[in-house]
């Protein structure tokens, strides 16, 4: 092996480390109840509100609240109201979303999800486009679910490609009432493995810092801390 071959090998390995480090640099979380806009009948709720509808009472959500369209267990209903979030992404790239949810049963386990500008400006509650239908993992207490699309032919995890950094708009629309959303977690780690992605509740810093430049600085600080 020549000296230049060894050098190229070292440079290649270093490049891989650098690439993987940057690729997994960004994560951010926000409280569902801190959405920029919440349109009724989607409202902010508490665990006792859920119990008052007759379902099992979930434990305390992050910062005490979640969003939902109130409704009793088992019963159908829904299709109106939404929560909309402004999310500043730090760089062009591909991102995934996880929701911290409670979903009692098969009549209370879905939302509509569009994230513009990767998704079109489409009212999924009106079009009923299954590309934007999130089949939420069931469970009577808070758990993480990677946002998927529940197509007629199967359910697949989603990811969103943004060509530029900056402001994006995420809308979570009611599909079935009583589906509960506590936290939204945004990441450029596209793994489906929850243990690897490690979705989390918002930190105080997440809730203050919304500027793209600020988030980029945070990402670099996080890399350096590893
Ligand atoms: Ca329902
Ligand atoms: Ca919350």
PDB file of C-alpha atoms and ligand atoms in Angstrom:
ATOM      1  CA  UNK A   1       0.000   0.000   0.000  1.00  0.00           C
ATOM      2  CA  UNK A   2       1.447   3.337  -0.992  1.00  0.00           C
ATOM      3  CA  UNK A   3       1.473   6.312   1.272  1.00  0.00           C
ATOM      4  CA  UNK A   4      -1.065   8.149  -0.943  1.00  0.00           C
ATOM      5  CA  UNK A   5      -3.424   5.151  -0.846  1.00  0.00           C
ATOM      6  CA  UNK A   6      -3.317   5.166   2.948  1.00  0.00           C
ATOM      7  CA  UNK A   7      -3.958   8.903   2.955  1.00  0.00           C
ATOM      8  CA  UNK A   8      -6.963   8.496   0.659  1.00  0.00           C
ATOM      9  CA  UNK A   9      -8.309   5.728   2.893  1.00  0.00           C
ATOM     10  CA  UNK A  10      -8.033   7.900   5.984  1.00  0.00           C
ATOM     11  CA  UNK A  11      -9.636  10.849   4.180  1.00  0.00           C
ATOM     12  CA  UNK A  12     -12.508   8.604   3.046  1.00  0.00           C
ATOM     13  CA  UNK A  13     -13.221   7.279   6.543  1.00  0.00           C
ATOM     14  CA  UNK A  14     -13.020  10.775   8.009  1.00  0.00           C
ATOM     15  CA  UNK A  15     -15.426  11.987   5.307  1.00  0.00           C
ATOM     16  CA  UNK A  16     -17.916   9.241   6.206  1.00  0.00           C
ATOM     17  CA  UNK A  17     -17.772  10.160   9.893  1.00  0.00           C
ATOM     18  CA  UNK A  18     -18.261  13.824   9.077  1.00  0.00           C
ATOM     19  CA  UNK A  19     -21.164  13.102   6.733  1.00  0.00           C
ATOM     20  CA  UNK A  20     -23.008  10.865   9.188  1.00  0.00           C
ATOM     21  CA  UNK A  21     -22.447  13.381  11.986  1.00  0.00           C
ATOM     22  CA  UNK A  22     -23.961  16.249  10.029  1.00  0.00           C
ATOM     23  CA  UNK A  23     -26.752  14.112   8.587  1.00  0.00           C
ATOM     24  CA  UNK A  24     -28.081  13.355  12.038  1.00  0.00           C
ATOM     25  CA  UNK A  25     -27.524  16.793  13.495  1.00  0.00           C
ATOM     26  CA  UNK A  26     -30.978  18.311  13.597  1.00  0.00           C
ATOM     27  CA  UNK A  27     -33.765  17.618  15.989  1.00  0.00           C
ATOM     28  CA  UNK A  28     -36.404  19.883  17.444  1.00  0.00           C
ATOM     29  CA  UNK A  29     -39.632  19.401  19.335  1.00  0.00           C
ATOM     30  CA  UNK A  30     -42.705  21.473  20.068  1.00  0.00           C
ATOM     31  CA  UNK A  31     -45.784  21.108  22.233  1.00  0.00           C
ATOM     32  CA  UNK A  32     -48.895  20.357  20.183  1.00  0.00           C
ATOM     33  CA  UNK A  33     -50.824  22.833  22.334  1.00  0.00           C
ATOM     34  CA  UNK A  34     -48.368  25.600  21.362  1.00  0.00           C
ATOM     35  CA  UNK A  35     -49.411  25.437  17.690  1.00  0.00           C
ATOM     36  CA  UNK A  36     -49.496  28.782  15.862  1.00  0.00           C
ATOM     37  CA  UNK A  37     -53.203  28.236  15.137  1.00  0.00           C
ATOM     38  CA  UNK A  38     -55.735  25.812  16.618  1.00  0.00           C
ATOM     39  CA  UNK A  39     -59.031  25.710  14.761  1.00  0.00           C
ATOM     40  CA  UNK A  40     -62.111  24.271  16.548  1.00  0.00           C
ATOM     41  CA  UNK A  41     -63.353  21.637  17.104  1.00  0.00           C
ATOM     42  CA  UNK A  42     -59.634  20.815  17.608  1.00  0.00           C
ATOM     43  CA  UNK A  43     -58.966  22.169  21.109  1.00  0.00           C
ATOM     44  CA  UNK A  44     -56.413  22.012  23.900  1.00  0.00           C
ATOM     45  CA  UNK A  45     -57.238  19.236  26.378  1.00  0.00           C
ATOM     46  CA  UNK A  46     -56.099  17.676  29.649  1.00  0.00           C
ATOM     47  CA  UNK A  47     -56.035  14.073  30.848  1.00  0.00           C
ATOM     48  CA  UNK A  48     -59.136  14.686  32.975  1.00  0.00           C
ATOM     49  CA  UNK A  49     -60.960  15.983  29.858  1.00  0.00           C
ATOM     50  CA  UNK A  50     -60.194  12.619  28.247  1.00  0.00           C
ATOM     51  CA  UNK A  51     -61.459  10.720  31.288  1.00  0.00           C
ATOM     52  CA  UNK A  52     -64.644  12.842  31.264  1.00  0.00           C
ATOM     53  CA  UNK A  53     -65.405  11.452  27.787  1.00  0.00           C
ATOM     54  CA  UNK A  54     -65.411   7.948  29.285  1.00  0.00           C
ATOM     55  CA  UNK A  55     -62.089   6.559  28.048  1.00  0.00           C
ATOM     56  CA  UNK A  56     -59.077   5.396  30.090  1.00  0.00           C
ATOM     57  CA  UNK A  57     -57.339   8.476  31.551  1.00  0.00           C
ATOM     58  CA  UNK A  58     -53.885   8.960  30.043  1.00  0.00           C
ATOM     59  CA  UNK A  59     -51.009  10.017  32.300  1.00  0.00           C
ATOM     60  CA  UNK A  60     -49.997  13.688  32.384  1.00  0.00           C
ATOM     61  CA  UNK A  61     -48.939  14.905  28.933  1.00  0.00           C
ATOM     62  CA  UNK A  62     -45.843  17.059  28.436  1.00  0.00           C
ATOM     63  CA  UNK A  63     -46.501  20.502  29.997  1.00  0.00           C
ATOM     64  CA  UNK A  64     -49.984  19.392  31.024  1.00  0.00           C
ATOM     65  CA  UNK A  65     -51.815  19.634  27.702  1.00  0.00           C
ATOM     66  CA  UNK A  66     -52.448  18.010  24.338  1.00  0.00           C
ATOM     67  CA  UNK A  67     -54.681  18.803  21.354  1.00  0.00           C
ATOM     68  CA  UNK A  68     -57.666  16.807  20.140  1.00  0.00           C
ATOM     69  CA  UNK A  69     -61.243  16.974  18.998  1.00  0.00           C
ATOM     70  CA  UNK A  70     -63.019  15.747  22.137  1.00  0.00           C
ATOM     71  CA  UNK A  71     -65.018  12.562  21.755  1.00  0.00           C
ATOM     72  CA  UNK A  72     -65.982   9.367  23.542  1.00  0.00           C
ATOM     73  CA  UNK A  73     -64.148   6.069  22.994  1.00  0.00           C
ATOM     74  CA  UNK A  74     -65.289   3.627  20.293  1.00  0.00           C
ATOM     75  CA  UNK A  75     -67.628   6.168  18.658  1.00  0.00           C
ATOM     76  CA  UNK A  76     -66.846   7.678  15.259  1.00  0.00           C
ATOM     77  CA  UNK A  77     -66.953  11.363  14.362  1.00  0.00           C
ATOM     78  CA  UNK A  78     -64.445  14.009  13.380  1.00  0.00           C
ATOM     79  CA  UNK A  79     -63.250  15.476  10.106  1.00  0.00           C
ATOM     80  CA  UNK A  80     -63.107  19.112  11.201  1.00  0.00           C
ATOM     81  CA  UNK A  81     -60.610  21.366  12.967  1.00  0.00           C
ATOM     82  CA  UNK A  82     -56.837  21.385  12.901  1.00  0.00           C
ATOM     83  CA  UNK A  83     -53.626  22.641  14.482  1.00  0.00           C
ATOM     84  CA  UNK A  84     -51.025  24.426  12.387  1.00  0.00           C
ATOM     85  CA  UNK A  85     -47.319  24.805  13.237  1.00  0.00           C
ATOM     86  CA  UNK A  86     -44.589  27.026  11.812  1.00  0.00           C
ATOM     87  CA  UNK A  87     -41.364  25.025  11.687  1.00  0.00           C
ATOM     88  CA  UNK A  88     -38.053  26.610  10.722  1.00  0.00           C
ATOM     89  CA  UNK A  89     -35.819  24.004   9.172  1.00  0.00           C
ATOM     90  CA  UNK A  90     -32.081  24.777   9.238  1.00  0.00           C
ATOM     91  CA  UNK A  91     -31.061  23.460   5.824  1.00  0.00           C
ATOM     92  CA  UNK A  92     -32.332  21.905   2.621  1.00  0.00           C
ATOM     93  CA  UNK A  93     -32.757  18.194   3.208  1.00  0.00           C
ATOM     94  CA  UNK A  94     -35.092  15.374   4.078  1.00  0.00           C
ATOM     95  CA  UNK A  95     -36.931  15.296   7.386  1.00  0.00           C
ATOM     96  CA  UNK A  96     -39.250  13.016   9.347  1.00  0.00           C
ATOM     97  CA  UNK A  97     -41.856  13.659  12.050  1.00  0.00           C
ATOM     98  CA  UNK A  98     -42.828  11.742  15.159  1.00  0.00           C
ATOM     99  CA  UNK A  99     -45.936  12.411  17.229  1.00  0.00           C
ATOM    100  CA  UNK A 100     -46.447  11.615  20.927  1.00  0.00           C
ATOM    101  CA  UNK A 101     -49.976  10.279  20.917  1.00  0.00           C
ATOM    102  CA  UNK A 102     -52.765   8.470  22.724  1.00  0.00           C
ATOM    103  CA  UNK A 103     -55.292   6.588  20.580  1.00  0.00           C
ATOM    104  CA  UNK A 104     -57.895   4.529  22.436  1.00  0.00           C
ATOM    105  CA  UNK A 105     -59.302   2.424  19.633  1.00  0.00           C
ATOM    106  CA  UNK A 106     -59.945   1.958  15.937  1.00  0.00           C
ATOM    107  CA  UNK A 107     -62.389   4.863  15.786  1.00  0.00           C
ATOM    108  CA  UNK A 108     -59.958   7.304  17.395  1.00  0.00           C
ATOM    109  CA  UNK A 109     -56.619   6.647  15.716  1.00  0.00           C
ATOM    110  CA  UNK A 110     -55.977   8.926  12.744  1.00  0.00           C
ATOM    111  CA  UNK A 111     -55.161  12.477  11.657  1.00  0.00           C
ATOM    112  CA  UNK A 112     -54.628  14.272   8.347  1.00  0.00           C
ATOM    113  CA  UNK A 113     -51.071  15.635   7.896  1.00  0.00           C
ATOM    114  CA  UNK A 114     -49.693  18.092   5.330  1.00  0.00           C
ATOM    115  CA  UNK A 115     -46.287  19.763   5.610  1.00  0.00           C
ATOM    116  CA  UNK A 116     -45.832  22.548   3.087  1.00  0.00           C
ATOM    117  CA  UNK A 117     -44.020  23.298   0.860  1.00  0.00           C
ATOM    118  CA  UNK A 118     -42.918  19.646   0.501  1.00  0.00           C
ATOM    119  CA  UNK A 119     -46.639  18.778   0.363  1.00  0.00           C
ATOM    120  CA  UNK A 120     -49.073  20.773  -1.787  1.00  0.00           C
ATOM    121  CA  UNK A 121     -51.490  23.351  -0.360  1.00  0.00           C
ATOM    122  CA  UNK A 122     -54.283  20.806  -0.189  1.00  0.00           C
ATOM    123  CA  UNK A 123     -57.147  20.540   2.292  1.00  0.00           C
ATOM    124  CA  UNK A 124     -56.964  16.828   3.033  1.00  0.00           C
ATOM    125  CA  UNK A 125     -60.156  16.947   5.091  1.00  0.00           C
ATOM    126  CA  UNK A 126     -61.907  17.967   1.893  1.00  0.00           C
ATOM    127  CA  UNK A 127     -60.054  15.807  -0.644  1.00  0.00           C
ATOM    128  CA  UNK A 128     -59.741  12.725   1.644  1.00  0.00           C
ATOM    129  CA  UNK A 129     -56.404  12.070  -0.077  1.00  0.00           C
ATOM    130  CA  UNK A 130     -54.904   9.013   1.618  1.00  0.00           C
ATOM    131  CA  UNK A 131     -51.379  10.314   0.866  1.00  0.00           C
ATOM    132  CA  UNK A 132     -51.972  12.600   3.841  1.00  0.00           C
ATOM    133  CA  UNK A 133     -53.779  10.146   6.138  1.00  0.00           C
ATOM    134  CA  UNK A 134     -51.818   9.265   9.291  1.00  0.00           C
ATOM    135  CA  UNK A 135     -52.799   5.922  10.805  1.00  0.00           C
ATOM    136  CA  UNK A 136     -51.894   6.522  14.459  1.00  0.00           C
ATOM    137  CA  UNK A 137     -50.539   3.622  16.535  1.00  0.00           C
ATOM    138  CA  UNK A 138     -53.104   2.700  19.201  1.00  0.00           C
ATOM    139  CA  UNK A 139     -52.447   2.810  22.935  1.00  0.00           C
ATOM    140  CA  UNK A 140     -54.207   4.138  26.048  1.00  0.00           C
ATOM    141  CA  UNK A 141     -51.184   6.134  27.229  1.00  0.00           C
ATOM    142  CA  UNK A 142     -48.588   8.395  25.614  1.00  0.00           C
ATOM    143  CA  UNK A 143     -46.299   6.745  23.100  1.00  0.00           C
ATOM    144  CA  UNK A 144     -44.295   7.830  20.057  1.00  0.00           C
ATOM    145  CA  UNK A 145     -45.445   7.116  16.529  1.00  0.00           C
ATOM    146  CA  UNK A 146     -43.513   8.024  13.387  1.00  0.00           C
ATOM    147  CA  UNK A 147     -45.904   9.879  11.092  1.00  0.00           C
ATOM    148  CA  UNK A 148     -46.884   7.603   8.219  1.00  0.00           C
ATOM    149  CA  UNK A 149     -49.325   7.594   5.386  1.00  0.00           C
ATOM    150  CA  UNK A 150     -52.036   5.023   5.598  1.00  0.00           C
ATOM    151  CA  UNK A 151     -52.766   4.227   1.985  1.00  0.00           C
ATOM    152  CA  UNK A 152     -55.436   1.842   0.809  1.00  0.00           C
ATOM    153  CA  UNK A 153     -52.621  -0.591  -0.095  1.00  0.00           C
ATOM    154  CA  UNK A 154     -50.707  -0.422   3.192  1.00  0.00           C
ATOM    155  CA  UNK A 155     -49.148   1.918   5.737  1.00  0.00           C
ATOM    156  CA  UNK A 156     -45.716   3.420   5.059  1.00  0.00           C
ATOM    157  CA  UNK A 157     -43.495   5.812   7.027  1.00  0.00           C
ATOM    158  CA  UNK A 158     -43.294   9.290   5.536  1.00  0.00           C
ATOM    159  CA  UNK A 159     -40.426  11.704   4.895  1.00  0.00           C
ATOM    160  CA  UNK A 160     -40.438  15.234   3.469  1.00  0.00           C
ATOM    161  CA  UNK A 161     -37.866  16.833   1.169  1.00  0.00           C
ATOM    162  CA  UNK A 162     -37.317  20.614   1.414  1.00  0.00           C
ATOM    163  CA  UNK A 163     -35.219  22.363  -1.243  1.00  0.00           C
ATOM    164  CA  UNK A 164     -34.418  25.396   0.914  1.00  0.00           C
ATOM    165  CA  UNK A 165     -33.998  26.259   4.575  1.00  0.00           C
ATOM    166  CA  UNK A 166     -36.571  28.395   6.360  1.00  0.00           C
ATOM    167  CA  UNK A 167     -40.221  28.503   7.310  1.00  0.00           C
ATOM    168  CA  UNK A 168     -42.468  25.520   6.684  1.00  0.00           C
ATOM    169  CA  UNK A 169     -46.091  24.928   7.669  1.00  0.00           C
ATOM    170  CA  UNK A 170     -47.264  21.698   9.254  1.00  0.00           C
ATOM    171  CA  UNK A 171     -50.991  21.084   9.570  1.00  0.00           C
ATOM    172  CA  UNK A 172     -52.386  18.275  11.716  1.00  0.00           C
ATOM    173  CA  UNK A 173     -56.076  17.936  10.897  1.00  0.00           C
ATOM    174  CA  UNK A 174     -58.730  16.012  12.809  1.00  0.00           C
ATOM    175  CA  UNK A 175     -59.787  12.848  10.988  1.00  0.00           C
ATOM    176  CA  UNK A 176     -61.266  10.838  13.859  1.00  0.00           C
ATOM    177  CA  UNK A 177     -62.281  12.547  17.075  1.00  0.00           C
ATOM    178  CA  UNK A 178     -60.619  11.548  20.373  1.00  0.00           C
ATOM    179  CA  UNK A 179     -57.182  11.039  18.773  1.00  0.00           C
ATOM    180  CA  UNK A 180     -54.763  12.879  21.100  1.00  0.00           C
ATOM    181  CA  UNK A 181     -51.502  14.631  20.188  1.00  0.00           C
ATOM    182  CA  UNK A 182     -49.109  15.856  22.907  1.00  0.00           C
ATOM    183  CA  UNK A 183     -45.780  16.650  21.167  1.00  0.00           C
ATOM    184  CA  UNK A 184     -44.374  16.910  17.620  1.00  0.00           C
ATOM    185  CA  UNK A 185     -40.717  15.899  17.127  1.00  0.00           C
ATOM    186  CA  UNK A 186     -38.841  16.935  13.961  1.00  0.00           C
ATOM    187  CA  UNK A 187     -35.621  15.228  12.872  1.00  0.00           C
ATOM    188  CA  UNK A 188     -33.367  14.589   9.893  1.00  0.00           C
ATOM    189  CA  UNK A 189     -32.634  11.117  11.248  1.00  0.00           C
ATOM    190  CA  UNK A 190     -34.825   9.076   8.898  1.00  0.00           C
ATOM    191  CA  UNK A 191     -34.509   5.789  10.772  1.00  0.00           C
ATOM    192  CA  UNK A 192     -37.749   3.963  11.673  1.00  0.00           C
ATOM    193  CA  UNK A 193     -36.097   2.707  14.870  1.00  0.00           C
ATOM    194  CA  UNK A 194     -37.458   4.670  17.836  1.00  0.00           C
ATOM    195  CA  UNK A 195     -34.478   3.781  20.050  1.00  0.00           C
ATOM    196  CA  UNK A 196     -32.083   5.182  17.461  1.00  0.00           C
ATOM    197  CA  UNK A 197     -34.047   8.359  16.726  1.00  0.00           C
ATOM    198  CA  UNK A 198     -34.875   8.906  20.399  1.00  0.00           C
ATOM    199  CA  UNK A 199     -37.826  11.322  19.987  1.00  0.00           C
ATOM    200  CA  UNK A 200     -38.229  13.562  23.030  1.00  0.00           C
ATOM    201  CA  UNK A 201     -40.328  16.264  24.657  1.00  0.00           C
ATOM    202  CA  UNK A 202     -39.421  19.903  23.930  1.00  0.00           C
ATOM    203  CA  UNK A 203     -36.627  21.518  25.897  1.00  0.00           C
ATOM    204  CA  UNK A 204     -36.876  25.137  27.075  1.00  0.00           C
ATOM    205  CA  UNK A 205     -34.440  25.964  24.269  1.00  0.00           C
ATOM    206  CA  UNK A 206     -36.706  24.328  21.653  1.00  0.00           C
ATOM    207  CA  UNK A 207     -39.612  26.485  22.766  1.00  0.00           C
ATOM    208  CA  UNK A 208     -37.639  29.752  22.651  1.00  0.00           C
ATOM    209  CA  UNK A 209     -35.481  29.363  19.577  1.00  0.00           C
ATOM    210  CA  UNK A 210     -37.294  29.349  16.271  1.00  0.00           C
ATOM    211  CA  UNK A 211     -34.826  31.211  14.036  1.00  0.00           C
ATOM    212  CA  UNK A 212     -33.137  29.024  11.421  1.00  0.00           C
ATOM    213  CA  UNK A 213     -29.712  30.516  12.205  1.00  0.00           C
ATOM    214  CA  UNK A 214     -30.235  29.841  15.887  1.00  0.00           C
ATOM    215  CA  UNK A 215     -31.129  26.245  15.207  1.00  0.00           C
ATOM    216  CA  UNK A 216     -28.081  25.747  13.018  1.00  0.00           C
ATOM    217  CA  UNK A 217     -25.889  27.009  15.873  1.00  0.00           C
ATOM    218  CA  UNK A 218     -27.675  24.612  18.211  1.00  0.00           C
ATOM    219  CA  UNK A 219     -27.078  21.716  15.844  1.00  0.00           C
ATOM    220  CA  UNK A 220     -23.368  22.435  15.699  1.00  0.00           C
ATOM    221  CA  UNK A 221     -23.186  22.720  19.458  1.00  0.00           C
ATOM    222  CA  UNK A 222     -24.898  19.346  19.735  1.00  0.00           C
ATOM    223  CA  UNK A 223     -22.374  17.782  17.343  1.00  0.00           C
ATOM    224  CA  UNK A 224     -19.480  19.162  19.344  1.00  0.00           C
ATOM    225  CA  UNK A 225     -20.971  17.868  22.572  1.00  0.00           C
ATOM    226  CA  UNK A 226     -21.074  14.277  21.254  1.00  0.00           C
TER     227      UNK A 226
HETATM  228 CA1  LIG B   1     -63.601   8.741  17.543  1.00  0.00          CA
HETATM  229 CA1  LIG B   2     -48.080  18.802  25.372  1.00  0.00          CA
END
